[in-house]
Short mmCIF file of C-alpha atoms in Angstrom, two decimals:
data_model
loop_
_atom_site.label_atom_id
_atom_site.label_comp_id
_atom_site.label_asym_id
_atom_site.label_seq_id
_atom_site.Cartn_x
_atom_site.Cartn_y
_atom_site.Cartn_z
CA MET R 146 -6.73 16.32 -26.29
CA ASP R 147 -4.46 17.66 -23.38
CA ARG R 148 -4.91 21.06 -24.77
CA LEU R 149 -8.47 21.06 -24.36
CA LYS R 150 -8.00 20.11 -20.43
CA PRO R 151 -8.22 23.01 -17.98
CA PRO R 152 -4.64 24.03 -16.71
CA GLY R 153 -5.07 22.56 -13.26
CA TRP R 154 -6.54 19.20 -14.43
CA THR R 155 -3.06 17.44 -15.03
CA LYS R 156 -1.82 18.69 -11.48
CA ALA R 157 -4.81 17.59 -9.82
CA THR R 158 -4.81 14.19 -11.62
CA ARG R 159 -1.09 13.57 -10.80
CA TRP R 160 -1.83 14.67 -7.01
CA LEU R 161 -4.70 12.38 -6.83
CA LYS R 162 -2.73 9.41 -8.46
CA ARG R 163 0.18 9.99 -5.91
CA ARG R 164 -2.33 9.71 -2.90
CA MET R 165 -4.08 7.02 -4.22
CA PRO R 166 -3.36 3.53 -2.63
CA THR R 167 -1.55 1.35 -5.03
CA GLY R 168 -2.38 -2.12 -3.44
CA LEU R 169 -5.21 -4.26 -5.12
CA TYR R 170 -6.61 -5.04 -1.78
CA THR R 171 -6.85 -1.51 -0.62
CA ARG R 172 -8.35 -0.30 -4.03
CA SER R 173 -11.00 -3.21 -3.95
CA VAL R 174 -12.05 -2.04 -0.72
CA LEU R 175 -12.44 1.57 -1.73
CA ILE R 176 -14.57 0.26 -4.65
CA VAL R 177 -16.77 -1.24 -2.27
CA ILE R 178 -16.99 1.63 0.37
CA ILE R 179 -16.99 4.78 -1.62
CA PRO R 180 -20.21 3.87 -3.62
CA MET R 181 -21.80 2.62 -0.51
CA LEU R 182 -20.95 5.96 1.24
CA LEU R 183 -22.28 8.12 -1.64
CA LEU R 184 -25.56 6.11 -1.69
CA GLN R 185 -25.99 6.59 2.11
CA THR R 186 -25.15 10.25 1.89
CA VAL R 187 -27.76 10.58 -0.92
CA VAL R 188 -30.29 8.72 0.85
CA SER R 189 -29.70 10.58 4.23
CA ALA R 190 -29.96 13.93 2.58
CA VAL R 191 -33.14 12.95 0.72
CA PHE R 192 -34.59 11.45 3.82
CA MET R 193 -33.62 14.48 5.99
CA GLU R 194 -35.12 16.89 3.63
CA ARG R 195 -38.18 15.42 2.81
CA HIS R 196 -39.37 12.85 4.99
CA TRP R 197 -37.85 14.24 8.37
CA ARG R 198 -38.77 17.83 7.71
CA ASN R 199 -42.08 17.04 6.41
CA VAL R 200 -43.01 14.83 9.58
CA THR R 201 -41.70 17.35 11.88
CA GLU R 202 -43.76 19.98 10.06
CA ARG R 203 -46.85 18.08 10.31
CA LEU R 204 -46.33 17.53 14.05
CA SER R 205 -45.45 20.94 14.94
CA GLN R 206 -48.53 22.10 12.79
CA ALA R 207 -50.95 19.74 14.83
CA VAL R 208 -49.65 21.07 18.06
CA THR R 209 -49.95 24.65 17.17
CA ARG R 210 -53.59 24.07 16.05
CA ASP R 211 -54.22 22.63 19.39
CA ILE R 212 -52.82 25.61 21.20
CA ALA R 213 -54.60 28.02 18.91
CA ALA R 214 -57.85 26.06 19.77
CA ILE R 215 -57.04 26.39 23.46
CA ILE R 216 -56.42 30.19 22.98
CA GLU R 217 -59.75 30.61 21.00
CA ILE R 218 -61.57 28.75 23.81
CA ILE R 219 -60.00 31.21 26.65
CA LYS R 220 -60.88 34.24 24.52
CA THR R 221 -64.27 33.36 23.57
CA TYR R 222 -65.40 31.65 26.91
CA PRO R 223 -63.28 33.50 29.45
CA PRO R 224 -64.04 31.96 33.02
CA ALA R 225 -65.57 34.54 35.37
CA ASN R 226 -63.42 33.74 38.51
CA GLY R 227 -60.18 33.35 36.46
CA ASP R 228 -60.38 29.54 37.06
CA TYR R 229 -58.94 27.71 34.27
CA THR R 230 -59.24 24.33 35.78
CA GLU R 231 -61.54 23.03 33.29
CA ILE R 232 -59.57 24.08 30.34
CA THR R 233 -56.50 22.46 31.68
CA ARG R 234 -58.37 19.26 32.03
CA ILE R 235 -59.47 19.33 28.72
CA ALA R 236 -56.07 20.28 27.19
CA ARG R 237 -54.51 17.46 29.28
CA ASP R 238 -56.90 14.67 28.64
CA GLN R 239 -57.92 15.42 25.04
CA LEU R 240 -54.87 17.08 23.59
CA SER R 241 -52.11 15.72 25.90
CA LEU R 242 -50.90 19.26 26.55
CA ASN R 243 -50.07 20.46 29.92
CA ILE R 244 -51.20 24.21 30.39
CA SER R 245 -51.26 26.94 32.69
CA VAL R 246 -52.22 30.40 32.73
CA LEU R 247 -49.87 32.92 34.21
CA PRO R 248 -51.55 36.22 35.15
CA ASP R 249 -49.75 39.62 35.06
CA THR R 250 -46.68 38.12 33.44
CA GLN R 251 -44.39 39.02 30.46
CA LEU R 252 -42.62 36.77 28.15
CA PRO R 253 -39.13 36.14 29.42
CA PRO R 254 -36.07 37.37 27.16
CA PRO R 255 -35.42 35.28 23.94
CA ARG R 256 -33.12 32.14 24.15
CA PRO R 257 -30.19 31.69 21.92
CA LYS R 258 -30.99 29.56 19.07
CA PRO R 259 -29.51 26.03 19.24
CA PHE R 260 -27.02 24.99 16.62
CA PHE R 261 -29.35 22.33 15.13
CA SER R 262 -32.59 24.36 15.19
CA ILE R 263 -34.96 22.76 12.69
CA LEU R 264 -37.77 22.34 15.54
CA ASP R 265 -37.27 25.95 16.35
CA ASP R 266 -37.61 27.02 12.96
CA ILE R 267 -40.70 25.00 12.04
CA LEU R 268 -42.33 25.56 15.30
CA ALA R 269 -41.89 29.24 15.00
CA ASP R 270 -43.36 29.34 11.61
CA GLN R 271 -46.39 27.59 12.56
CA ILE R 272 -47.13 29.83 15.36
CA ASN R 273 -46.55 32.88 13.16
CA GLN R 274 -48.84 31.52 10.72
CA GLN R 275 -51.76 30.22 12.98
CA ILE R 276 -51.61 32.10 16.38
CA ARG R 277 -49.89 35.44 15.24
CA LEU R 278 -49.30 36.56 18.64
CA PRO R 279 -45.83 37.11 20.67
CA TYR R 280 -44.32 33.95 21.62
CA TRP R 281 -41.21 32.30 23.44
CA ILE R 282 -40.08 28.78 22.81
CA ASP R 283 -37.72 26.62 24.87
CA THR R 284 -36.58 23.44 23.04
CA VAL R 285 -33.13 23.25 24.75
CA GLY R 286 -34.33 22.52 28.24
CA ASP R 287 -35.82 19.23 29.09
CA SER R 288 -35.12 16.82 26.39
CA ARG R 289 -38.52 15.18 26.62
CA LEU R 290 -40.57 18.31 26.84
CA VAL R 291 -41.06 21.44 24.71
CA GLU R 292 -42.11 24.67 26.43
CA ILE R 293 -44.20 27.28 24.44
CA ARG R 294 -45.41 30.50 26.01
CA ILE R 295 -47.88 32.74 24.03
CA GLN R 296 -48.56 36.37 25.32
CA LEU R 297 -52.25 37.04 25.80
CA ASP R 298 -53.02 40.66 26.82
CA ASP R 299 -52.17 40.76 30.45
CA LYS R 300 -51.44 37.15 30.98
CA VAL R 301 -49.22 34.46 29.32
CA LEU R 302 -50.30 30.78 28.35
CA ARG R 303 -47.77 28.38 29.38
CA VAL R 304 -47.72 25.17 27.50
CA PHE R 305 -45.69 22.01 27.88
CA THR R 306 -45.92 19.35 25.29
CA ILE R 307 -43.90 16.16 24.77
CA ARG R 308 -41.26 16.61 22.24
CA ASN R 309 -42.40 13.60 20.06
CA GLN R 310 -45.58 15.40 19.56
CA THR R 311 -43.78 18.18 17.78
CA TYR R 312 -40.48 16.73 16.31
CA ALA R 313 -39.71 13.44 14.52
CA SER R 314 -37.24 12.19 17.21
CA ASN R 315 -37.06 8.66 16.06
CA THR R 316 -34.97 9.49 12.93
CA HIS R 317 -31.60 8.07 14.57
CA ILE R 318 -33.25 4.75 14.58
CA PHE R 319 -33.28 4.84 10.66
CA LEU R 320 -29.80 6.14 10.53
CA VAL R 321 -28.28 3.43 13.08
CA TRP R 322 -30.02 0.60 11.01
CA MET R 323 -28.61 2.23 7.72
CA PHE R 324 -25.21 2.48 8.95
CA GLY R 325 -25.18 -0.53 11.09
CA THR R 326 -26.02 -2.50 8.08
CA SER R 327 -23.56 -0.83 6.07
CA LEU R 328 -20.77 -1.78 8.40
CA LEU R 329 -21.89 -5.23 8.25
CA LEU R 330 -21.95 -5.51 4.62
CA ILE R 331 -18.63 -3.76 4.35
CA GLY R 332 -17.11 -6.37 7.02
CA ILE R 333 -18.43 -9.24 4.83
CA SER R 334 -16.98 -7.59 1.83
CA ILE R 335 -13.51 -7.09 3.30
CA LEU R 336 -13.52 -10.87 4.36
CA PHE R 337 -14.51 -11.94 0.73
CA LEU R 338 -11.95 -9.69 -0.64
CA ARG R 339 -9.26 -10.71 1.42
CA GLY R 340 -9.97 -14.49 0.33
CA GLN R 341 -9.67 -13.18 -3.41
CA ILE R 342 -6.60 -11.32 -2.72
CA ARG R 343 -4.68 -14.04 -0.88
CA PRO R 344 -4.16 -16.20 -4.11
CA ILE R 345 -2.89 -13.25 -6.01
CA LEU R 346 -0.31 -12.53 -3.34
CA MET R 347 0.57 -16.32 -3.03
CA LEU R 348 1.30 -16.13 -7.04
CA ALA R 349 3.28 -13.20 -6.41
CA ASP R 350 5.44 -14.60 -3.95
CA ALA R 351 5.80 -17.87 -5.82
CA ALA R 352 6.99 -15.63 -8.77
CA GLU R 353 9.40 -13.58 -6.80
CA SER R 354 10.78 -16.66 -5.28
CA PHE R 355 11.48 -18.29 -8.39
CA GLY R 356 12.96 -15.15 -9.92
CA LYS R 357 15.55 -15.24 -7.17
CA GLY R 358 16.23 -18.96 -7.74
CA GLN R 359 14.40 -20.24 -4.64
CA ARG R 360 12.13 -23.47 -4.75
CA ASN R 361 8.75 -22.92 -3.61
CA ASP R 362 7.05 -26.31 -4.44
CA GLY R 363 4.25 -25.40 -1.93
CA PHE R 364 2.49 -23.20 -4.26
CA VAL R 365 -0.96 -24.61 -5.24
CA PRO R 366 -3.16 -22.46 -7.62
CA ARG R 367 -6.31 -21.31 -5.69
CA GLY R 368 -9.14 -18.45 -5.94
CA ALA R 369 -11.23 -17.53 -8.70
CA ASP R 370 -11.08 -19.36 -12.02
CA GLU R 371 -8.92 -16.45 -13.67
CA ILE R 372 -6.27 -16.73 -10.77
CA ARG R 373 -6.14 -20.47 -10.89
CA ARG R 374 -5.52 -20.26 -14.64
CA ALA R 375 -2.67 -17.63 -14.04
CA GLY R 376 -1.30 -19.88 -11.24
CA ILE R 377 -1.32 -23.13 -13.32
CA ALA R 378 0.23 -21.13 -16.22
CA PHE R 379 2.82 -20.07 -13.84
CA ASN R 380 3.59 -23.64 -12.73
CA GLN R 381 3.91 -24.83 -16.23
CA MET R 382 6.11 -22.12 -17.00
CA ARG R 383 8.40 -22.86 -14.12
CA GLU R 384 8.44 -26.55 -15.07
CA ARG R 385 9.50 -25.75 -18.62
CA ILE R 386 12.25 -23.58 -17.40
CA GLU R 387 13.35 -26.08 -15.07
CA ARG R 388 13.58 -28.87 -17.58
CA GLN R 389 15.66 -26.41 -20.01
CA ILE R 390 18.06 -25.78 -17.10
CA GLU R 391 18.57 -29.35 -16.44
CA GLN R 392 18.97 -30.21 -19.99
CA ARG R 393 21.58 -27.54 -20.39
CA THR R 394 23.35 -28.74 -17.13
CA ALA R 395 23.52 -32.14 -18.40
CA MET R 396 24.70 -31.05 -21.65
CA LEU R 397 27.47 -28.96 -20.23
CA THR R 398 28.28 -31.86 -17.93
CA GLY R 399 28.95 -34.06 -20.99
CA ILE R 400 30.85 -31.48 -22.93
CA SER R 401 33.09 -30.95 -19.73
CA HIS R 402 33.81 -34.52 -19.28
CA ASP R 403 34.76 -34.96 -23.03
CA LEU R 404 36.86 -31.65 -23.29
CA ARG R 405 38.64 -32.37 -20.10
CA THR R 406 39.42 -35.85 -21.15
CA ILE R 407 41.12 -34.50 -24.41
CA LEU R 408 43.00 -31.90 -22.50
CA THR R 409 44.09 -34.49 -20.03
CA ARG R 410 45.52 -36.60 -22.84
CA PHE R 411 47.31 -33.36 -24.30
CA LYS R 412 49.00 -32.70 -20.69
CA LEU R 413 49.96 -36.46 -20.57
CA GLN R 414 51.65 -36.46 -23.89
CA LEU R 415 53.34 -33.23 -22.96
CA ALA R 416 54.72 -34.62 -19.83
CA LEU R 417 55.84 -37.74 -21.73
CA ALA R 418 57.62 -35.53 -24.30
CA GLY R 419 59.85 -34.18 -21.43
CA ASN R 420 61.26 -30.74 -21.10
CA ASN R 421 61.44 -29.64 -24.72
CA PRO R 422 61.64 -25.76 -25.12
CA ASP R 423 59.84 -26.20 -28.47
CA LEU R 424 56.71 -27.41 -26.38
CA GLN R 425 56.56 -24.77 -23.92
CA GLY R 426 54.16 -22.50 -25.89
CA MET R 427 51.82 -25.71 -26.48
CA GLU R 428 51.73 -26.12 -22.68
CA ALA R 429 50.83 -22.74 -22.03
CA ASP R 430 48.02 -22.86 -24.62
CA VAL R 431 46.71 -26.04 -22.81
CA GLU R 432 46.50 -24.31 -19.59
CA ASP R 433 44.82 -21.30 -21.16
CA MET R 434 42.25 -23.89 -22.74
CA GLN R 435 41.83 -25.32 -19.26
CA SER R 436 41.38 -21.87 -17.67
CA MET R 437 38.85 -20.73 -20.43
CA LEU R 438 37.06 -24.01 -20.37
CA GLU R 439 36.41 -23.62 -16.56
CA GLY R 440 35.33 -20.06 -16.97
CA TYR R 441 32.99 -21.07 -19.69
CA LEU R 442 31.28 -23.87 -17.81
CA ALA R 443 30.98 -21.79 -14.63
CA PHE R 444 29.30 -18.93 -16.53
CA ALA R 445 27.02 -21.30 -18.28
CA ARG R 446 26.24 -23.48 -15.39
CA GLY R 447 25.64 -20.51 -12.94
CA GLU R 448 24.72 -21.26 -9.19
CA ALA R 449 21.19 -21.81 -9.80
CA GLU R 450 21.31 -25.31 -8.24
CA GLU R 451 22.67 -23.94 -4.86
CA ASP R 452 20.42 -23.61 -2.05
CA PHE R 453 20.05 -20.38 0.06
CA GLY R 454 22.24 -20.34 3.18
CA GLU R 455 23.73 -17.97 5.69
CA LEU R 456 26.99 -16.27 5.07
CA ARG R 457 28.94 -13.67 7.45
CA LEU R 458 29.79 -10.56 5.19
CA SER R 459 32.59 -9.62 7.64
CA GLU R 460 34.45 -12.93 7.19
CA LEU R 461 34.21 -12.69 3.19
CA LEU R 462 35.47 -9.24 3.07
CA GLU R 463 38.32 -9.97 5.61
CA LYS R 464 39.49 -12.82 3.43
CA ILE R 465 39.54 -10.38 0.45
CA LYS R 466 41.43 -7.92 2.56
CA VAL R 467 44.08 -10.56 3.38
CA ASP R 468 44.52 -11.29 -0.32
CA PHE R 469 44.93 -7.78 -1.18
CA ASP R 470 47.64 -7.50 1.48
CA LEU R 471 49.47 -10.34 0.13
CA HIS R 472 49.62 -8.63 -3.24
CA GLY R 473 50.86 -5.42 -1.63
CA LYS R 474 47.47 -3.54 -2.35
CA GLN R 475 45.23 -1.67 0.10
CA MET R 476 41.64 -2.66 0.69
CA ASP R 477 39.43 -1.23 3.35
CA TYR R 478 35.61 -1.93 4.15
CA THR R 479 32.89 -0.83 6.28
CA ILE R 480 29.66 -2.63 7.23
CA ASP R 481 26.45 -0.88 8.30
CA GLY R 482 23.74 -3.15 9.43
CA GLU R 483 23.32 -6.85 10.06
CA ASP R 484 26.51 -8.84 9.24
CA LEU R 485 24.69 -12.31 8.80
CA LEU R 486 23.34 -12.71 5.00
CA SER R 487 20.78 -15.24 3.60
CA VAL R 488 22.30 -15.90 0.20
CA ARG R 489 23.70 -18.65 -1.88
CA PRO R 490 26.96 -18.65 -0.21
CA ASN R 491 29.19 -19.95 -2.98
CA ALA R 492 27.54 -17.84 -5.73
CA PHE R 493 27.70 -14.58 -3.54
CA MET R 494 31.35 -15.22 -2.52
CA ARG R 495 31.94 -15.54 -6.29
CA LEU R 496 30.15 -12.25 -7.01
CA VAL R 497 32.16 -10.29 -4.57
CA GLY R 498 35.31 -12.00 -5.35
CA ASN R 499 35.13 -11.24 -9.28
CA LEU R 500 34.46 -7.51 -8.54
CA ALA R 501 37.22 -7.47 -6.12
CA SER R 502 39.73 -9.27 -8.40
CA ASN R 503 39.03 -6.72 -11.19
CA SER R 504 39.95 -4.09 -8.84
CA GLN R 505 43.02 -6.00 -7.57
CA ARG R 506 44.14 -6.34 -11.09
CA TYR R 507 43.66 -2.93 -12.42
CA ALA R 508 43.90 -0.71 -9.18
CA ASN R 509 45.92 -0.20 -6.10
CA ARG R 510 43.37 0.76 -3.83
CA LEU R 511 39.76 -0.67 -3.05
CA THR R 512 37.11 0.46 -0.59
CA ILE R 513 33.92 -1.50 0.04
CA GLU R 514 30.97 -0.08 1.69
CA ALA R 515 28.27 -2.52 2.79
CA ARG R 516 24.75 -1.39 3.75
CA HIS R 517 22.36 -4.05 4.95
CA SER R 518 18.65 -2.71 5.66
CA ALA R 519 15.57 -4.45 6.21
CA LYS R 520 14.72 -4.75 2.41
CA TRP R 521 17.99 -4.46 0.57
CA LEU R 522 21.78 -5.38 0.81
CA THR R 523 23.93 -2.83 -1.06
CA LEU R 524 27.61 -3.11 -1.70
CA ILE R 525 29.59 -0.25 -3.13
CA PHE R 526 33.19 -1.08 -4.87
CA ASP R 527 35.34 2.20 -5.30
CA ASP R 528 38.89 1.62 -6.71
CA ASP R 529 41.48 4.21 -8.14
CA GLY R 530 42.28 2.17 -11.19
CA PRO R 531 41.81 3.50 -14.94
CA GLY R 532 37.87 2.79 -14.76
CA ILE R 533 35.81 2.08 -17.61
CA PRO R 534 34.48 4.42 -20.27
CA GLU R 535 30.67 5.45 -19.94
CA ALA R 536 29.97 4.03 -23.35
CA SER R 537 31.23 0.60 -22.50
CA ARG R 538 29.88 0.31 -19.06
CA GLU R 539 26.92 -2.19 -20.24
CA ASP R 540 29.22 -3.97 -22.91
CA VAL R 541 31.59 -5.23 -20.14
CA PHE R 542 28.57 -7.23 -18.88
CA LYS R 543 28.25 -9.26 -22.09
CA PRO R 544 30.12 -12.54 -22.16
CA PHE R 545 33.63 -12.67 -23.63
CA TYR R 546 33.64 -9.04 -24.10
CA ARG R 547 37.04 -7.49 -23.14
CA LEU R 548 38.07 -3.76 -23.42
CA ASP R 549 41.55 -4.51 -24.63
CA GLU R 550 41.64 -7.26 -27.03
CA ALA R 551 45.56 -7.01 -27.14
CA ARG R 552 45.80 -8.04 -23.48
CA ASN R 553 46.55 -11.66 -23.04
CA LEU R 554 44.40 -13.90 -20.97
CA ASN R 555 46.25 -13.76 -18.01
CA ALA R 556 46.11 -10.04 -17.93
CA SER R 557 42.48 -9.56 -18.91
CA GLY R 558 40.87 -12.99 -18.07
CA THR R 559 38.14 -14.57 -20.52
CA GLY R 560 35.82 -11.78 -20.15
CA LEU R 561 33.19 -13.50 -17.90
CA GLY R 562 33.98 -11.90 -14.67
CA LEU R 563 31.53 -9.13 -14.80
CA ALA R 564 29.04 -11.15 -16.70
CA ILE R 565 29.06 -13.78 -13.92
CA ALA R 566 28.87 -11.22 -11.28
CA ARG R 567 25.74 -9.79 -12.90
CA ASP R 568 24.17 -13.11 -13.52
CA ILE R 569 24.56 -14.06 -9.95
CA ALA R 570 23.24 -10.61 -8.70
CA ARG R 571 20.21 -11.14 -10.90
CA GLY R 572 19.87 -14.49 -9.72
CA HIS R 573 19.42 -13.17 -6.26
CA GLY R 574 16.60 -10.52 -7.47
CA GLY R 575 19.27 -7.81 -7.81
CA ASN R 576 21.68 -6.08 -10.08
CA VAL R 577 25.12 -4.73 -10.60
CA THR R 578 25.72 -1.31 -12.01
CA LEU R 579 28.91 0.75 -12.90
CA TYR R 580 29.67 4.45 -12.24
CA ASP R 581 32.46 6.71 -11.62
CA SER R 582 34.16 6.48 -8.47
CA PRO R 583 35.24 9.36 -6.08
CA LEU R 584 38.77 7.79 -6.02
CA GLY R 585 39.07 8.06 -9.59
CA GLY R 586 38.46 4.77 -10.96
CA LEU R 587 35.45 2.70 -11.15
CA ARG R 588 32.48 2.38 -8.87
CA ALA R 589 30.63 -1.04 -8.85
CA VAL R 590 27.16 -1.08 -6.97
CA VAL R 591 25.63 -4.46 -5.96
CA ARG R 592 22.05 -4.26 -4.69
CA VAL R 593 20.06 -7.48 -3.94
CA PRO R 594 17.05 -8.05 -1.90
CA ALA R 595 17.85 -8.75 2.03
#
């Protein structure tokens, strides 16, 4: 089908799509306004062409016929003494024309045509058809009067007539009523559309807040039946997800209690056994199990139950810098924008801490660049470590995935650090992605809504 389209069709379609508004409210307003404007344009064009021109033509025809009658009277019954008073009276009283005869006078030079010359054109056509004498017309002067001069041998007939007698001048009333009524209807439509769009925006805000882990108990489905159904379905979905999270948290709490009890018994038995070299390996295994258990529970539980609060980014990064200095490694940071963040403080500290600890473990230098704009917070971690192969950059976010299976737990951890970091970032409505660093190691980019 695309081959049958003209070459420029695809480009024109793309150009139009790029410039069309994307909001539902704006598109709905355009759906109301554009057909109304097209209808008004067609109606106005038809009215101007048929009604306005026809009425003007008939009025001009009647005035021209009256002038032709006066000319015929002057030619047929010329006054002996050149007194045209009686003819002037008849023209004024019976025809509403103010005439005068100017002896020994010639027509003035033609005036330039006005831009909108429908009256000049129609009146000139009627004079040419009915009178067929040289003439001069002035429709530009006094807005209430039209002056017509006809050359009669050695004299000129000067006629003043009211513009309304030659021209349909009340057309603007129709246009004013039509456009005024349209504006009123458009205003009413906009008010109704705003009322219909507002519940959709409220539903979108509630879904976005829930996606970020924020509570929005004030959301109540409103609007049309379809929007109410979508809002009710969203509330039911949110309640089911919250119940599942509560059940998972309760289960993990029970598992945590039971396993910690057993590990405590192991530690107590090992303590009672004394300093036995044969039990040192078992003690290390118990410590590893304790570390693994804490990591697993932290990953599964997450920080969803934590409320949003304020956190100063400079204080967090300064603590990380101090920790790097204690380990003899270099860490620098820059902050561009607002220092105060609105996040889940503990979860966000853990997110930044996990990424920084990875760099501390495998690299000697780390730089953190923070950019806080009105909409987004972006953190860029660059280190000079060995990096991560491009093919494995998504796998490292999987729980319990480790690049080097031969490394022990103390060296490489449980394989949950990056998984927890991405989970926290997505819980804030953002993400964590990995790239090559300009320092030669790994670049981790955290981007969350501000």
